[in-house]
CSV table of C-alpha atoms in Angstrom, one decimal:
chain,number,residue,atom,x,y,z
A,28,UNK,CA,19.4,-2.8,-7.5
A,29,UNK,CA,19.7,0.0,-4.9
A,30,UNK,CA,16.9,0.7,-2.4
A,31,UNK,CA,15.5,3.9,-4.0
A,32,UNK,CA,15.2,2.1,-7.4
A,33,UNK,CA,13.4,-0.9,-5.7
A,34,UNK,CA,11.0,1.5,-4.0
A,35,UNK,CA,10.3,3.3,-7.3
A,36,UNK,CA,9.7,0.0,-9.1
A,37,UNK,CA,7.2,-1.0,-6.4
A,38,UNK,CA,5.3,2.3,-6.7
A,39,UNK,CA,5.3,2.1,-10.4
A,40,UNK,CA,4.0,-1.5,-10.3
A,41,UNK,CA,1.2,-0.6,-7.9
A,42,UNK,CA,0.2,2.5,-10.0
A,43,UNK,CA,0.2,0.4,-13.1
A,44,UNK,CA,-2.0,-2.3,-11.5
A,45,UNK,CA,-4.4,0.4,-10.2
A,46,UNK,CA,-4.7,2.0,-13.7
A,47,UNK,CA,-5.4,-1.4,-15.3
A,48,UNK,CA,-8.1,-2.1,-12.7
A,49,UNK,CA,-9.8,1.2,-13.3
A,50,UNK,CA,-9.6,0.8,-17.0
A,51,UNK,CA,-11.0,-2.7,-16.8
A,52,UNK,CA,-13.9,-1.5,-14.7
A,53,UNK,CA,-14.8,1.1,-17.4
A,54,UNK,CA,-15.0,-1.6,-20.1
A,55,UNK,CA,-18.3,-2.9,-19.0
A,56,UNK,CA,-20.9,-3.3,-21.8
A,57,UNK,CA,-22.5,-0.1,-22.8
A,58,UNK,CA,-25.4,0.7,-20.6
A,59,UNK,CA,-24.4,-1.9,-18.0
A,60,UNK,CA,-24.8,-0.9,-14.4
A,61,UNK,CA,-21.5,-1.1,-12.5
A,62,UNK,CA,-21.5,-1.9,-8.8
A,63,UNK,CA,-20.1,0.6,-6.4
A,64,UNK,CA,-17.8,-0.7,-3.7
A,65,UNK,CA,-19.5,-2.5,-0.8
A,66,UNK,CA,-21.1,-0.5,2.0
A,67,UNK,CA,-17.8,0.5,3.6
A,68,UNK,CA,-16.5,4.0,2.8
A,69,UNK,CA,-13.7,4.0,0.3
A,70,UNK,CA,-12.0,6.3,-2.1
A,71,UNK,CA,-10.6,5.8,-5.6
A,72,UNK,CA,-8.3,8.2,-7.4
A,73,UNK,CA,-7.2,8.5,-11.0
A,74,UNK,CA,-5.4,11.0,-13.2
A,75,UNK,CA,-5.2,12.0,-16.8
A,76,UNK,CA,-4.1,11.9,-19.5
A,77,UNK,CA,-2.4,8.6,-18.6
A,78,UNK,CA,-4.0,7.3,-15.5
A,79,UNK,CA,-7.7,6.4,-16.1
A,80,UNK,CA,-9.5,9.6,-14.9
A,81,UNK,CA,-12.2,9.3,-17.6
A,82,UNK,CA,-12.6,5.6,-16.8
A,83,UNK,CA,-13.2,6.4,-13.1
A,84,UNK,CA,-15.8,9.1,-14.0
A,85,UNK,CA,-17.6,6.5,-16.2
A,86,UNK,CA,-17.5,3.9,-13.5
A,87,UNK,CA,-19.1,6.4,-11.1
A,88,UNK,CA,-21.9,7.1,-13.6
A,89,UNK,CA,-22.3,3.4,-14.3
A,90,UNK,CA,-22.7,2.6,-10.6
A,91,UNK,CA,-25.9,4.7,-10.3
A,92,UNK,CA,-29.1,2.9,-9.3
A,93,UNK,CA,-31.5,5.8,-8.5
A,94,UNK,CA,-30.0,9.3,-9.1
A,95,UNK,CA,-27.2,11.3,-10.7
A,96,UNK,CA,-26.7,15.0,-10.1
A,97,UNK,CA,-23.9,16.4,-12.3
A,98,UNK,CA,-22.3,19.9,-12.1
A,99,UNK,CA,-20.0,20.9,-14.9
A,100,UNK,CA,-17.9,23.8,-16.2
A,101,UNK,CA,-17.0,22.3,-19.6
A,102,UNK,CA,-19.4,19.7,-20.9
A,103,UNK,CA,-18.4,18.1,-24.3
A,104,UNK,CA,-17.4,14.5,-23.6
A,105,UNK,CA,-19.1,12.0,-25.8
A,106,UNK,CA,-18.4,9.1,-23.4
A,107,UNK,CA,-19.9,11.0,-20.4
A,108,UNK,CA,-22.9,12.0,-22.5
A,109,UNK,CA,-23.4,8.3,-23.5
A,110,UNK,CA,-23.0,7.1,-19.9
A,111,UNK,CA,-25.7,9.6,-18.7
A,112,UNK,CA,-28.0,8.6,-21.5
A,113,UNK,CA,-27.5,4.9,-20.6
A,114,UNK,CA,-28.2,5.7,-17.0
A,115,UNK,CA,-31.4,7.5,-18.0
A,116,UNK,CA,-32.4,4.4,-20.0
A,117,UNK,CA,-31.8,2.2,-16.9
A,118,UNK,CA,-34.3,4.3,-15.0
A,119,UNK,CA,-31.9,6.5,-13.1
A,120,UNK,CA,-33.1,10.1,-12.3
A,121,UNK,CA,-30.5,12.2,-14.0
A,122,UNK,CA,-30.2,16.0,-13.9
A,123,UNK,CA,-27.3,18.3,-15.0
A,124,UNK,CA,-26.3,21.9,-14.4
A,125,UNK,CA,-23.5,23.5,-16.4
A,126,UNK,CA,-21.7,26.9,-16.9
A,127,UNK,CA,-23.6,29.1,-19.4
A,128,UNK,CA,-20.7,31.1,-20.8
A,129,UNK,CA,-18.2,28.3,-21.4
A,130,UNK,CA,-20.8,26.0,-23.0
A,131,UNK,CA,-22.9,28.5,-24.9
A,132,UNK,CA,-22.1,32.2,-25.2
A,133,UNK,CA,-18.3,31.9,-25.3
A,134,UNK,CA,-17.8,28.5,-26.8
A,135,UNK,CA,-16.0,28.5,-30.1
A,136,UNK,CA,-17.4,25.1,-31.1
A,137,UNK,CA,-20.8,23.5,-31.3
A,138,UNK,CA,-19.8,20.5,-29.2
A,139,UNK,CA,-21.3,21.8,-25.9
A,140,UNK,CA,-24.6,22.6,-27.5
A,141,UNK,CA,-24.7,19.2,-29.2
A,142,UNK,CA,-24.0,17.4,-25.9
A,143,UNK,CA,-26.7,19.5,-24.1
A,144,UNK,CA,-29.2,18.8,-26.9
A,145,UNK,CA,-28.7,15.1,-26.6
A,146,UNK,CA,-29.4,15.3,-22.8
A,147,UNK,CA,-32.5,17.5,-23.1
A,148,UNK,CA,-33.9,15.5,-26.1
A,149,UNK,CA,-33.6,12.3,-24.0
A,150,UNK,CA,-35.6,13.9,-21.2
A,151,UNK,CA,-32.7,14.8,-18.9
A,152,UNK,CA,-33.4,18.1,-17.1
A,153,UNK,CA,-30.5,20.4,-17.8
A,154,UNK,CA,-29.9,24.0,-16.7
A,155,UNK,CA,-27.2,26.6,-17.4
A,156,UNK,CA,-25.8,28.9,-14.7
A,157,UNK,CA,-24.7,32.5,-15.5
A,158,UNK,CA,-24.8,34.0,-12.0
A,159,UNK,CA,-21.0,33.7,-11.5
A,160,UNK,CA,-17.9,34.8,-13.4
A,161,UNK,CA,-17.7,31.1,-14.1
A,162,UNK,CA,-19.6,28.1,-12.8
A,163,UNK,CA,-16.4,26.1,-12.2
A,164,UNK,CA,-17.9,23.1,-10.4
A,165,UNK,CA,-17.0,19.6,-11.6
A,166,UNK,CA,-18.6,16.9,-9.7
A,167,UNK,CA,-21.2,14.1,-9.7
A,168,UNK,CA,-23.3,12.8,-6.9
A,169,UNK,CA,-24.7,9.3,-7.3
A,170,UNK,CA,-27.6,7.8,-5.3
A,171,UNK,CA,-27.1,10.4,-2.5
A,172,UNK,CA,-24.1,8.3,-1.4
A,173,UNK,CA,-21.1,8.7,-3.8
A,174,UNK,CA,-19.3,11.8,-4.9
A,175,UNK,CA,-16.9,12.2,-7.8
A,176,UNK,CA,-14.9,15.4,-8.0
A,177,UNK,CA,-11.6,16.9,-8.9
A,178,UNK,CA,-10.1,19.1,-11.7
A,179,UNK,CA,-11.5,16.9,-14.5
A,180,UNK,CA,-13.7,18.7,-16.9
A,181,UNK,CA,-16.2,16.5,-18.8
A,182,UNK,CA,-14.3,16.9,-22.0
A,183,UNK,CA,-12.0,15.0,-24.4
A,184,UNK,CA,-9.2,17.4,-23.6
A,185,UNK,CA,-9.4,16.5,-19.9
A,186,UNK,CA,-9.3,12.8,-20.8
A,187,UNK,CA,-6.6,12.9,-23.4
A,188,UNK,CA,-4.4,16.0,-23.2
A,189,UNK,CA,-4.7,17.8,-19.9
A,190,UNK,CA,-3.1,16.9,-16.5
A,191,UNK,CA,-6.2,16.3,-14.4
A,192,UNK,CA,-7.3,14.5,-11.3
A,193,UNK,CA,-10.4,12.6,-10.1
A,194,UNK,CA,-11.4,11.3,-6.7
A,195,UNK,CA,-14.5,9.3,-5.8
A,196,UNK,CA,-15.7,9.2,-2.3
A,197,UNK,CA,-17.8,6.0,-2.1
A,198,UNK,CA,-20.5,5.4,0.5
A,199,UNK,CA,-20.3,8.7,2.4
A,200,UNK,CA,-23.8,10.1,2.6
A,201,UNK,CA,-22.6,13.1,4.8
A,202,UNK,CA,-20.3,14.3,2.1
A,203,UNK,CA,-22.9,13.6,-0.6
A,204,UNK,CA,-25.5,15.7,1.3
A,205,UNK,CA,-23.2,18.7,1.2
A,206,UNK,CA,-22.6,18.3,-2.5
A,207,UNK,CA,-26.3,17.8,-3.1
A,208,UNK,CA,-27.1,21.0,-1.2
A,209,UNK,CA,-24.6,22.9,-3.3
A,210,UNK,CA,-25.9,21.4,-6.5
A,211,UNK,CA,-29.5,22.3,-5.5
A,212,UNK,CA,-28.5,25.9,-5.0
A,213,UNK,CA,-26.9,26.1,-8.4
A,214,UNK,CA,-29.9,24.3,-10.0
A,215,UNK,CA,-32.1,27.0,-8.5
A,216,UNK,CA,-30.0,29.7,-10.0
A,217,UNK,CA,-30.0,28.1,-13.4
A,218,UNK,CA,-32.1,28.5,-16.5
A,219,UNK,CA,-33.5,25.5,-18.3
A,220,UNK,CA,-31.6,24.6,-21.4
A,221,UNK,CA,-33.7,24.4,-24.6
A,222,UNK,CA,-32.7,22.1,-27.4
A,223,UNK,CA,-31.8,23.8,-30.7
A,224,UNK,CA,-33.6,21.1,-32.6
């Protein structure tokens, strides 16, 4: 086998093993807390539709011990909603801010409203932001330490059809503080979402 083919095969093997590891981490029992990496700073990356992006988002949510702050553009993903509800049941302080137009006034489906209703009815404070052309943020801050971000919308399309990316910066409170400050500013601009039932 020539050298470029061997190099490609090694890269493919490493990528496959990484995807399997991320996928395995996401298969924890429903509601189970997942441990974040040890105290050293680390990063994890994943892609979709074929590289475990949703699994890494769920791992991030599952690692929460004290708090989750989520900012979203599109918010329709049943697995993400379930993970947030599970975190709330574990005693985690969860709060969510989402784009108003994409999820409510311009949405052609009822999926965003259903997802937001589930959060609010479970006691998760949720606000919608309409101060911008679009509130295009897509990130999660966990425990004031870990940040998940990237192009990944919290939707089935992002997980199964779109080309997306996710990166998690673990154990970096300086980065988390910046994201929390941004989240707080958007939260302050938002309006409380009221359940339709």
